[in-house]
């Protein structure tokens, strides 16, 4: 029994790996560059590139279940070779698949959910780790500058996403399900910033940025236009669009972690 984890070096994948190891399950981690990945001892690290599906063939050998991310190129470009990836999974005799949703629907979602595999589609809302983008300005000026201050989201802790994925991979009864994952509470921007400030023991100012200003800043950092448009669409929404789900608790048996917990765990990065 071995589980192949793609995106294993990423913010969610590392938690999938940790959780599987805690369960005593053998883990194979896929990365484009095995040098210095910093994964725990006992993890079998293999080279592979989701943009070149043929490189997955050796990685899939002897695998019981596979966790897939919907990435197939630079800047989180969605997977263009979804059918081919699913075919390789089937040919390798793998039955169980978890798929983590990407920011845009590529060809993988349809290929996985339309297949006869025992798939589970994991669709988290905004990751708490996105708050790391505020670390520089908090450290330098004690400020967070973001638009859409009133939009309430139920950010989810990466460890809870990892725990759900590991539970699904190792357990039964999840095939054919799509799981929308959230944290335990809806928070607007001032609330998120206040919680972060409490965790670091310093008041942090929240400055509401104009949307055009945000887009300009993303452009200056080389973020692709489609990804910028997605950011606007995701946050420029009326009240009530985002809701809390009970899926983390239902699947793992544990309540989802709060943003206050996340902030306490990562406080050092903001000091
Ligand atoms: N941030 C959010 O709020 C949010 C919400 C919902 C869904 N998502 C989605 O969640 C997914 C994972 O995000 P994350 O934050 O965990 O990622 P991350 O921390 O930025 O790490 C990216 C991961 O993707 C892997 N990767 C990238 N291109 C690859 C390729 N061509 N072949 C193989 N592996 C590749 C990297 O592996 P190596 O560099 O080691 O090869 C790395 O493990 C993304 O698809 C993202 O769109 C994000």
Short mmCIF file of N, CA and C and ligand atoms in Angstrom, two decimals, residues 7-13 30-33 37 48-51 69-73 76 100-103 124-127 129-130, ligand 1:
data_model
loop_
_atom_site.label_atom_id
_atom_site.label_comp_id
_atom_site.label_asym_id
_atom_site.label_seq_id
_atom_site.Cartn_x
_atom_site.Cartn_y
_atom_site.Cartn_z
N UNK A 7 1.89 17.59 -5.77
CA UNK A 7 1.85 18.85 -4.99
C UNK A 7 2.33 18.63 -3.57
N UNK A 8 3.13 17.57 -3.36
CA UNK A 8 3.54 17.19 -2.00
C UNK A 8 4.43 18.23 -1.33
N UNK A 9 5.07 19.09 -2.13
CA UNK A 9 5.93 20.13 -1.54
C UNK A 9 5.16 21.42 -1.32
N UNK A 10 3.87 21.42 -1.64
CA UNK A 10 3.05 22.63 -1.53
C UNK A 10 2.41 22.77 -0.16
N UNK A 11 1.69 23.87 0.01
CA UNK A 11 1.16 24.19 1.34
C UNK A 11 0.11 23.18 1.80
N UNK A 12 -0.63 22.59 0.88
CA UNK A 12 -1.59 21.53 1.26
C UNK A 12 -0.91 20.17 1.26
N UNK A 13 -0.14 19.91 0.20
CA UNK A 13 0.47 18.58 0.03
C UNK A 13 1.33 18.16 1.22
N UNK A 30 5.58 13.33 -5.26
CA UNK A 30 6.00 13.76 -6.60
C UNK A 30 6.46 15.22 -6.56
N UNK A 31 7.58 15.48 -7.22
CA UNK A 31 8.06 16.85 -7.35
C UNK A 31 8.81 16.97 -8.67
N UNK A 32 8.87 18.20 -9.19
CA UNK A 32 9.66 18.41 -10.41
C UNK A 32 11.14 18.43 -10.11
N UNK A 33 11.48 18.72 -8.84
CA UNK A 33 12.89 18.84 -8.49
C UNK A 33 13.14 18.24 -7.10
N UNK A 37 13.88 19.05 -1.10
CA UNK A 37 12.44 19.29 -0.95
C UNK A 37 12.02 19.43 0.52
N UNK A 48 8.72 14.03 -11.19
CA UNK A 48 7.64 13.96 -12.18
C UNK A 48 7.11 15.35 -12.43
N UNK A 49 6.52 15.52 -13.60
CA UNK A 49 6.01 16.84 -13.98
C UNK A 49 4.60 16.65 -14.54
N UNK A 50 3.62 17.25 -13.88
CA UNK A 50 2.23 17.10 -14.33
C UNK A 50 2.00 17.71 -15.71
N UNK A 51 2.89 18.60 -16.14
CA UNK A 51 2.77 19.17 -17.48
C UNK A 51 3.23 18.17 -18.54
N UNK A 69 -3.30 17.29 -7.93
CA UNK A 69 -3.63 18.72 -7.94
C UNK A 69 -3.94 19.08 -9.39
N UNK A 70 -4.78 20.10 -9.56
CA UNK A 70 -5.17 20.51 -10.91
C UNK A 70 -4.22 21.60 -11.41
N UNK A 71 -2.96 21.19 -11.59
CA UNK A 71 -1.93 22.11 -12.07
C UNK A 71 -1.24 21.42 -13.24
N UNK A 72 -1.01 22.17 -14.32
CA UNK A 72 -0.36 21.54 -15.46
C UNK A 72 0.59 22.46 -16.17
N UNK A 73 1.06 23.49 -15.46
CA UNK A 73 1.97 24.43 -16.09
C UNK A 73 2.34 25.52 -15.10
N UNK A 76 0.23 28.07 -11.78
CA UNK A 76 -0.96 27.27 -11.44
C UNK A 76 -1.89 27.07 -12.64
N UNK A 100 -7.70 17.82 -5.85
CA UNK A 100 -7.83 19.14 -5.22
C UNK A 100 -8.19 20.14 -6.31
N UNK A 101 -9.23 20.92 -6.08
CA UNK A 101 -9.64 21.87 -7.11
C UNK A 101 -8.57 22.94 -7.31
N UNK A 102 -8.47 23.43 -8.54
CA UNK A 102 -7.56 24.53 -8.87
C UNK A 102 -8.34 25.82 -8.90
N UNK A 103 -7.68 26.92 -9.27
CA UNK A 103 -8.40 28.21 -9.31
C UNK A 103 -9.26 28.33 -10.56
N UNK A 124 -11.66 23.15 -1.53
CA UNK A 124 -11.56 24.08 -0.40
C UNK A 124 -11.84 25.51 -0.83
N UNK A 125 -12.27 26.31 0.12
CA UNK A 125 -12.37 27.74 -0.12
C UNK A 125 -10.97 28.35 0.10
N UNK A 126 -10.92 29.64 0.27
CA UNK A 126 -9.64 30.36 0.44
C UNK A 126 -8.76 29.73 1.53
N UNK A 127 -7.50 29.43 1.20
CA UNK A 127 -6.59 28.86 2.19
C UNK A 127 -6.16 29.94 3.20
N UNK A 129 -3.30 30.08 4.48
CA UNK A 129 -1.90 30.42 4.16
C UNK A 129 -1.80 31.61 3.20
N UNK A 130 -2.91 31.95 2.52
CA UNK A 130 -2.86 33.13 1.65
C UNK A 130 -2.51 34.39 2.45
N1 LIG B 1 -4.71 29.34 -2.33
C1 LIG B 1 -6.01 29.10 -2.29
O1 LIG B 1 -6.79 29.83 -1.63
C2 LIG B 1 -6.57 27.93 -3.04
C3 LIG B 1 -7.91 27.58 -2.86
C4 LIG B 1 -8.42 26.45 -3.53
C5 LIG B 1 -7.59 25.72 -4.36
N2 LIG B 1 -6.26 26.09 -4.53
C6 LIG B 1 -5.42 25.26 -5.40
O2 LIG B 1 -4.66 24.37 -4.60
C7 LIG B 1 -3.59 23.85 -5.39
C8 LIG B 1 -2.35 23.66 -4.53
O3 LIG B 1 -2.03 24.89 -3.98
P1 LIG B 1 -0.88 25.03 -2.88
O4 LIG B 1 -1.11 26.38 -2.23
O5 LIG B 1 -0.78 23.81 -2.04
O6 LIG B 1 0.38 25.13 -3.81
P2 LIG B 1 1.79 25.72 -3.49
O7 LIG B 1 2.06 25.73 -2.03
O8 LIG B 1 1.97 27.01 -4.24
O9 LIG B 1 2.70 24.63 -4.20
C9 LIG B 1 2.51 24.30 -5.56
C10 LIG B 1 2.67 22.80 -5.68
O10 LIG B 1 2.36 22.43 -7.02
C11 LIG B 1 3.40 21.60 -7.51
N3 LIG B 1 3.49 21.80 -8.95
C12 LIG B 1 3.39 22.97 -9.63
N4 LIG B 1 3.52 22.74 -10.96
C13 LIG B 1 3.73 21.40 -11.09
C14 LIG B 1 3.94 20.56 -12.21
N5 LIG B 1 3.98 21.03 -13.47
N6 LIG B 1 4.11 19.24 -11.99
C15 LIG B 1 4.09 18.72 -10.73
N7 LIG B 1 3.88 19.48 -9.63
C16 LIG B 1 3.71 20.80 -9.82
C17 LIG B 1 4.65 22.05 -6.79
O11 LIG B 1 5.56 20.96 -6.79
P3 LIG B 1 7.15 21.10 -7.12
O12 LIG B 1 7.47 22.57 -7.18
O13 LIG B 1 7.81 20.40 -5.96
O14 LIG B 1 7.31 20.38 -8.40
C18 LIG B 1 4.10 22.34 -5.39
O15 LIG B 1 4.06 21.17 -4.62
C19 LIG B 1 -3.45 24.79 -6.59
O16 LIG B 1 -3.97 24.13 -7.72
C20 LIG B 1 -4.35 25.96 -6.22
O17 LIG B 1 -4.92 26.56 -7.37
C21 LIG B 1 -5.75 27.17 -3.87
#
